[in-house]
XYZ file of C-alpha atoms in Angstrom:
373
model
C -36.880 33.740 -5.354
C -34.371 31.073 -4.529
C -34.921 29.279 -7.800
C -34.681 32.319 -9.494
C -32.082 33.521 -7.893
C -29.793 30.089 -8.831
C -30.729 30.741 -12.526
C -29.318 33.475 -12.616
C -25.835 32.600 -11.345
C -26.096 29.664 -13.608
C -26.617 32.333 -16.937
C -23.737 34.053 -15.083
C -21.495 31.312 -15.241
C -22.388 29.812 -18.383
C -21.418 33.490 -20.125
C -17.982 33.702 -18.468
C -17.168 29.963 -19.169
C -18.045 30.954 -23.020
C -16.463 34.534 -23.006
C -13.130 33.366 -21.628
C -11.227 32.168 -24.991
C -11.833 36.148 -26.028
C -10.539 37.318 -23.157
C -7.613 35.294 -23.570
C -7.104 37.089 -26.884
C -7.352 40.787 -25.578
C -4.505 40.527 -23.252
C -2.195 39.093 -25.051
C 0.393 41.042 -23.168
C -1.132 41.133 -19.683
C -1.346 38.765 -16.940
C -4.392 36.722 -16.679
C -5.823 35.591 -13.276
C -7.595 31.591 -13.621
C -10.017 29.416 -11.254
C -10.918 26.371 -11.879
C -14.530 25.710 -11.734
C -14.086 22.153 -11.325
C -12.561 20.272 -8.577
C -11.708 16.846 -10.514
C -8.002 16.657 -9.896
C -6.851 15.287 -13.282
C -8.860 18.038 -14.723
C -7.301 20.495 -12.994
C -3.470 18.720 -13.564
C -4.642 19.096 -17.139
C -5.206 22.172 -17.296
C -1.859 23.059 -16.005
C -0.543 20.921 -19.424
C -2.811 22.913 -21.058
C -2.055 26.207 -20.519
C 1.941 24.923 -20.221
C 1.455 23.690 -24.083
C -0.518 26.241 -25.553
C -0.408 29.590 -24.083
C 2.005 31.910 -25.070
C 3.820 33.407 -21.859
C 6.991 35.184 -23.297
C 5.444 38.595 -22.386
C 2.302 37.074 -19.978
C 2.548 35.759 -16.941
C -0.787 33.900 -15.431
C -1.280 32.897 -12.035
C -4.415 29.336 -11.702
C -6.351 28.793 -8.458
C -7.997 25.493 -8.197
C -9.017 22.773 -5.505
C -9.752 19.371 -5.443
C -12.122 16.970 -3.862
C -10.185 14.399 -1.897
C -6.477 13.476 -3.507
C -3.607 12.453 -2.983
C -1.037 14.355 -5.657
C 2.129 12.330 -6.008
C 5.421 13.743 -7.921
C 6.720 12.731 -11.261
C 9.448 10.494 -9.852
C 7.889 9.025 -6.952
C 6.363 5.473 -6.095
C 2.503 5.376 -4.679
C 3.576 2.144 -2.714
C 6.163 4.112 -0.868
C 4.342 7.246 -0.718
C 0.616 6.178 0.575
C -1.782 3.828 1.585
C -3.408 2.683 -1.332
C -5.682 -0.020 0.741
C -7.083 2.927 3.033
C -7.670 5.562 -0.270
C -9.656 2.539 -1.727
C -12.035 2.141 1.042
C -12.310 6.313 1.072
C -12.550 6.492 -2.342
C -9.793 8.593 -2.089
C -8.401 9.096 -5.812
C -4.159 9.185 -6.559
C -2.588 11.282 -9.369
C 0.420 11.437 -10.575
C 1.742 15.166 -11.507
C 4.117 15.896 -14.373
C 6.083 18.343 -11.943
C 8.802 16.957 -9.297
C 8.800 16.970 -5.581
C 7.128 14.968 -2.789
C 3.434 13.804 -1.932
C 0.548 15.862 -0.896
C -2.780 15.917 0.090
C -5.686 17.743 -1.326
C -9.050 18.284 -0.065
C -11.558 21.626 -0.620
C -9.915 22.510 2.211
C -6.819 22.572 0.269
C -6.038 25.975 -2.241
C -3.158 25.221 -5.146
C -1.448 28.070 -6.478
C 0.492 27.859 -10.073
C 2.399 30.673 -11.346
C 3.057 30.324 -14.897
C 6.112 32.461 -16.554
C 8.626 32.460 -19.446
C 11.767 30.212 -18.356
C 13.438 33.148 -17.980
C 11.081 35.117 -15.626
C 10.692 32.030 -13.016
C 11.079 33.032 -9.290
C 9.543 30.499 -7.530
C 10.428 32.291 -3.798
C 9.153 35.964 -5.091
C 5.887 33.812 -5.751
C 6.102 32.604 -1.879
C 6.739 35.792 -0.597
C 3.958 36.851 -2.698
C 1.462 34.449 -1.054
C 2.813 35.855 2.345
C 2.078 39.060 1.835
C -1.419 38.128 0.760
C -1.618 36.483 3.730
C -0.153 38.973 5.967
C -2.655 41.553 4.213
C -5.443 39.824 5.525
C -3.955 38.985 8.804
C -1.240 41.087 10.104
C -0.882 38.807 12.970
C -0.299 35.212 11.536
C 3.058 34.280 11.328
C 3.995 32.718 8.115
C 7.147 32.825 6.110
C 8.956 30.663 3.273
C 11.854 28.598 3.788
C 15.286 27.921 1.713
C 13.154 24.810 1.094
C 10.502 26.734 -0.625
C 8.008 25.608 1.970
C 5.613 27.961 3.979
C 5.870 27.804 7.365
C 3.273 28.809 10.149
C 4.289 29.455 13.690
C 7.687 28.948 12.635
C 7.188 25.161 12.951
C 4.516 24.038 11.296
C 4.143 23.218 7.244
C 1.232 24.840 5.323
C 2.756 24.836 1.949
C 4.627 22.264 -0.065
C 5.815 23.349 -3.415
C 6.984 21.963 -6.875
C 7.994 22.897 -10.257
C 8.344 22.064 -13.928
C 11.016 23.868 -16.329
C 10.512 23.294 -20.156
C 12.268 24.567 -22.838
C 11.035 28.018 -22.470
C 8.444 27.956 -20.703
C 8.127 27.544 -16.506
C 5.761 26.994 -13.918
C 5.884 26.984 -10.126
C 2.731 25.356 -7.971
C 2.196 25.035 -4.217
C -0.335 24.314 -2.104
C -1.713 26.111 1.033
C -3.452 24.421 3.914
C -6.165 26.201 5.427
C -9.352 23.291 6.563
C -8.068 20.111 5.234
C -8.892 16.990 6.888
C -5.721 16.177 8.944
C -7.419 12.864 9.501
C -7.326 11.917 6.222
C -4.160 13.395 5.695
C -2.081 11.636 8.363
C -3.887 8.171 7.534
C -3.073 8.360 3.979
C 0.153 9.873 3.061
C 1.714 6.772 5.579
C 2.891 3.639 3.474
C 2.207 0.486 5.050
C 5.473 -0.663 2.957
C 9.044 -0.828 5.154
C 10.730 -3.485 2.766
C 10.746 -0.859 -0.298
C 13.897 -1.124 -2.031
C 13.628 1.616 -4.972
C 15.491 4.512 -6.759
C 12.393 6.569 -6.585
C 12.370 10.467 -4.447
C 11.185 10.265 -1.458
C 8.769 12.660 0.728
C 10.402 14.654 3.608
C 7.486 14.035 6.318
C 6.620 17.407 8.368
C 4.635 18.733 10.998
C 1.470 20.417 9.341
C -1.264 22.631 10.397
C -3.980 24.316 8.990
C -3.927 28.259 8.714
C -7.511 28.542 9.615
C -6.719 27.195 13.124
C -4.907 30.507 13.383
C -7.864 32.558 12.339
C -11.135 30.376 11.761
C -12.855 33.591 10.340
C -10.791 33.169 6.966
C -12.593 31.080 3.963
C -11.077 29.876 1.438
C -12.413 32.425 -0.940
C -11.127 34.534 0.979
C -7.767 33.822 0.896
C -8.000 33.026 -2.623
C -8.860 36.562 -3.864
C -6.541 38.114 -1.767
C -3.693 36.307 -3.459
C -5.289 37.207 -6.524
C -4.993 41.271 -5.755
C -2.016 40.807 -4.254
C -0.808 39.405 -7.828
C -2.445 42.079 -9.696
C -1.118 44.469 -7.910
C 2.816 42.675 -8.376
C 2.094 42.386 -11.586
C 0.490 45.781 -12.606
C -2.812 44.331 -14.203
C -6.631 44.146 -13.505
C -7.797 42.527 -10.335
C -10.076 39.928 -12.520
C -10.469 36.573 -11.479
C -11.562 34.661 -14.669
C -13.421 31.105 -14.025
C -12.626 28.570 -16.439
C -14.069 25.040 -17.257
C -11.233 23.069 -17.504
C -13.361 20.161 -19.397
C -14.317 23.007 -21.929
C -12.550 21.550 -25.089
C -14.292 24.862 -27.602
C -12.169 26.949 -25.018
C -9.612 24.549 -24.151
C -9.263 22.185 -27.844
C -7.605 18.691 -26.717
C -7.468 18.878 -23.575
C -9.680 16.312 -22.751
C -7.265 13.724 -24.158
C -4.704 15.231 -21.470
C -7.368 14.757 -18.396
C -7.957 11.399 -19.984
C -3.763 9.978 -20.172
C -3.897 11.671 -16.356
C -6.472 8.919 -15.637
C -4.475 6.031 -16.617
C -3.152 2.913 -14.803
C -0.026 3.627 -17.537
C 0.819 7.007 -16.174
C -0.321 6.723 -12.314
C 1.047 3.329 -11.794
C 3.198 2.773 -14.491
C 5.771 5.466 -14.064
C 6.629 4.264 -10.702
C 10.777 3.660 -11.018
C 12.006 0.061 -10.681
C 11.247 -1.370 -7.243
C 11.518 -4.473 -4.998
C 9.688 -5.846 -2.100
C 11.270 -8.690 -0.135
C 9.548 -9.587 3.278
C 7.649 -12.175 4.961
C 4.210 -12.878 6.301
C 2.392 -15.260 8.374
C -0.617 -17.033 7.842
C -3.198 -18.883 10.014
C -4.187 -21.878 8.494
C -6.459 -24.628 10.551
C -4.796 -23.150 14.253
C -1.138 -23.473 12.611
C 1.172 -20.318 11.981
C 2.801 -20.619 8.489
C 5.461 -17.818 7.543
C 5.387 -17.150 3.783
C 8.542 -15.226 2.363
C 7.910 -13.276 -0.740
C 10.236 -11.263 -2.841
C 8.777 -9.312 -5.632
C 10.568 -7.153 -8.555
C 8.455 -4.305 -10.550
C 9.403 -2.315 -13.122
C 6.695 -0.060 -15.395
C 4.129 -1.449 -12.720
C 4.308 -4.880 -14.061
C 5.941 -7.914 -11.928
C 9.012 -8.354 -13.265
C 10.377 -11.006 -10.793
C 8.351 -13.296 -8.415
C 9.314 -15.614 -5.707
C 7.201 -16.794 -3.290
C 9.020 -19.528 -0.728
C 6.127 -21.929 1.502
C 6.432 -23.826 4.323
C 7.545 -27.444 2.611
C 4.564 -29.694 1.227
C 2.278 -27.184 2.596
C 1.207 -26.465 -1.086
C 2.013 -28.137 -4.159
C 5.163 -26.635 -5.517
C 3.561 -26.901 -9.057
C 0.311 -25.038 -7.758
C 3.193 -22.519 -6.059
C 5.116 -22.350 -9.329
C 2.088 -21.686 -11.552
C 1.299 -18.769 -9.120
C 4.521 -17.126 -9.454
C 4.608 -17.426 -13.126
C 1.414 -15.750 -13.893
C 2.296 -12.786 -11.946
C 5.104 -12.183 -13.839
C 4.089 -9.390 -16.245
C 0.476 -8.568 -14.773
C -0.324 -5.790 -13.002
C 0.824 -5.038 -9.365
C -2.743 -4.633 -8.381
C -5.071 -6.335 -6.083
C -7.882 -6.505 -8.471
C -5.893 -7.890 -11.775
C -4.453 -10.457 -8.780
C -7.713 -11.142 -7.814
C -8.643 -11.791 -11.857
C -5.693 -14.107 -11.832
C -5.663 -15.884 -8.642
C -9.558 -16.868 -9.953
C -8.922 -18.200 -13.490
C -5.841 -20.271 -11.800
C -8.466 -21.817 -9.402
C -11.065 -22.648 -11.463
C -8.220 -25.480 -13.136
C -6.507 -26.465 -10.573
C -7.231 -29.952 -8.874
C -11.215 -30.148 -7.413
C -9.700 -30.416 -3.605
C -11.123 -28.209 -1.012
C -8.097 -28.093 1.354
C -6.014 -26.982 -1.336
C -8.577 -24.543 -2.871
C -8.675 -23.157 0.841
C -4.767 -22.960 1.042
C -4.489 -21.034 -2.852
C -6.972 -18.733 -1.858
C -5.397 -17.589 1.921
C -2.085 -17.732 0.385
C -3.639 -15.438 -2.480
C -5.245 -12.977 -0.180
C -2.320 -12.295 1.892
C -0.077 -11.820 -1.399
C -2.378 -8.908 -2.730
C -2.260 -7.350 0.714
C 1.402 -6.258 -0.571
C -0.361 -4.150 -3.228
């Protein structure tokens, strides 16, 4: 019965997933009501480009649920080595994404619920859609205290940040997302959205750090579903259309044509790392070599991702200035990754002189340099 019973939600979902670009057509004029089936975060950005691209919302409005597996979203001006911890995301597995929308950091889990409200340019109210979420809220709790702030933030308990929120205005065409925490991993969140970095010197916006809390520490009967669909009613009912939650594939390129090639640009070192605004890193660092403490200054320029300046200063004769030189010349223009370091730091080796002291020296002094990335 189990098995059988699966199938059948399967042949459920298959038939909405393939019935959806009709039912796009007959309501032309209506609002529509989206979730995302998947929880792949640069599908799900994607789809937001999609549906910002393609649909036609002078006389629609449509309101897109989705969640992600674990995430951090940055904003379209902002710089990952300021905003996170890149070293701890790459031992979770964590992925980063950069958004086309403005605003600070956040972090998404399934325990996370994001919210975009799509309008003309002309219709966008980002703080009736807040107040909207409240009232969901409020509808299925009388008792929990939320509100939104002249920040456009949702507050719980007056004190407490459950909602971050962001927006993108084209030409004609708007949209408005936030996010809602109700059982995300404050673990993960606290460990990752704090930047090792303290030397950053850069033009890029900054995140405005807050107190957080979960809403389902309020009320642990809530589920995310739950909350979800009452959002959704409480949208159809704003709105004046059919309480219909339609679930979409957002990988689905016979429903969704080219938007593949959007998930795909999401996904690249070029657009994650490589819209980061022009920044500099100047500090120092010490290194243990055979019992002896050796302070290493660096000073680093990036611009587009790439090293655009590099000057690394050593203790005197500890190194070969030529091996030091060769170093900082190779960096210039790579990657400011660990692993295209890595790629370098070994190539340089492998022709440098045959000495072990001073392969042991280029490779500690190499390690500690890609610790700055």
């Amino acid at each position: 019965m189990v098995i059988l019973s699966s199938l059948k939600n399967c042949f459920q979902l298959f038939y909405v997933l393939k019935i959806s670009a009709a039912g796009f057509k007959y309501t032309a004029n209506r609002g529509l009501i989206l979730q995302s089936v998947s929880s792949d975060v640069y599908q799900n950005l994607a789809m937001e480009d999609w549906i910002h691209d393609n649909m036609n919302l002078e006389n629609r409005q449509v309101l897109f649920l989705w969640r992600n597996s674990p995430t951090v979203v940055i904003g379209r001006h902002q710089n990952p080595w300021q905003e996170c911890n890149l070293k701890i995301m790459r031992k979770k597995n964590i992925k980063l994404s950069r958004r086309r929308s403005g605003g600070g950091t956040v972090y998404h889990d399934l325990g996370n619920i994001n919210f975009t409200f799509f309008t003309s340019k002309k219709k966008y109210e980002r703080m009736e859609n807040l107040k909207l979420v409240v009232r969901a809220l409020k509808g299925l709790q009388p008792q929990l205290d939320v509100c939104a702030t002249d920040r456009y933030d949702l507050l719980l308990d007056g004190n407490f940040k459950i909602s971050g929120t962001a927006a993108k205005l084209g030409r004609t065409v708007a949209y408005h997302h936030c996010t809602l925490l109700c059982s995300a991993d404050k673990i993960n969140l606290s460990s990752v959205l704090k930047s090792p970095y303290k030397v950053i010197k850069s033009n890029a916006t900054p995140s405005m750090p807050a107190l957080v809390k979960n809403l389902f520490e309020e009320d642990p009967t809530l589920t995310c579903e739950m909350v979800m669909d009452a959002v959704a009613a409480e949208y159809a009912r704003c709105h004046q259309i059919d309480h219909h939650i339609t679930l979409i594939n957002p990988a689905d390129e016979t429903v969704f044509p080219g938007i593949n090639n959007k998930t795909k640009e999401l996904q690249t070192w070029e657009w994650i790392y490589g819209k980061t605004p022009k920044f500099s890193i100047s500090t120092c660092f010490n290194m243990v070599y055979e019992q002896s403490l050796l302070e290493v200054k660096v000073d680093i320029h990036v611009k587009h991702g790439r090293i655009e300046v590099c000057n690394i200063v050593l203790p005197e004769q500890w190194l070969p200035p030529a091996m030091c030189n060769e170093l900082e010349k190779n960096l210039i223009g790579s990657k400011f990754c660990p692993s295209e370091t890595t790629a370098l730091a070994s190539t340089l080796l492998r022709i440098c002189p045959q000495n072990y002291e001073l392969h042991s020296k280029w490779s500690l002094l190499c390690e500690n340099v890609m610790t700055l990335m």
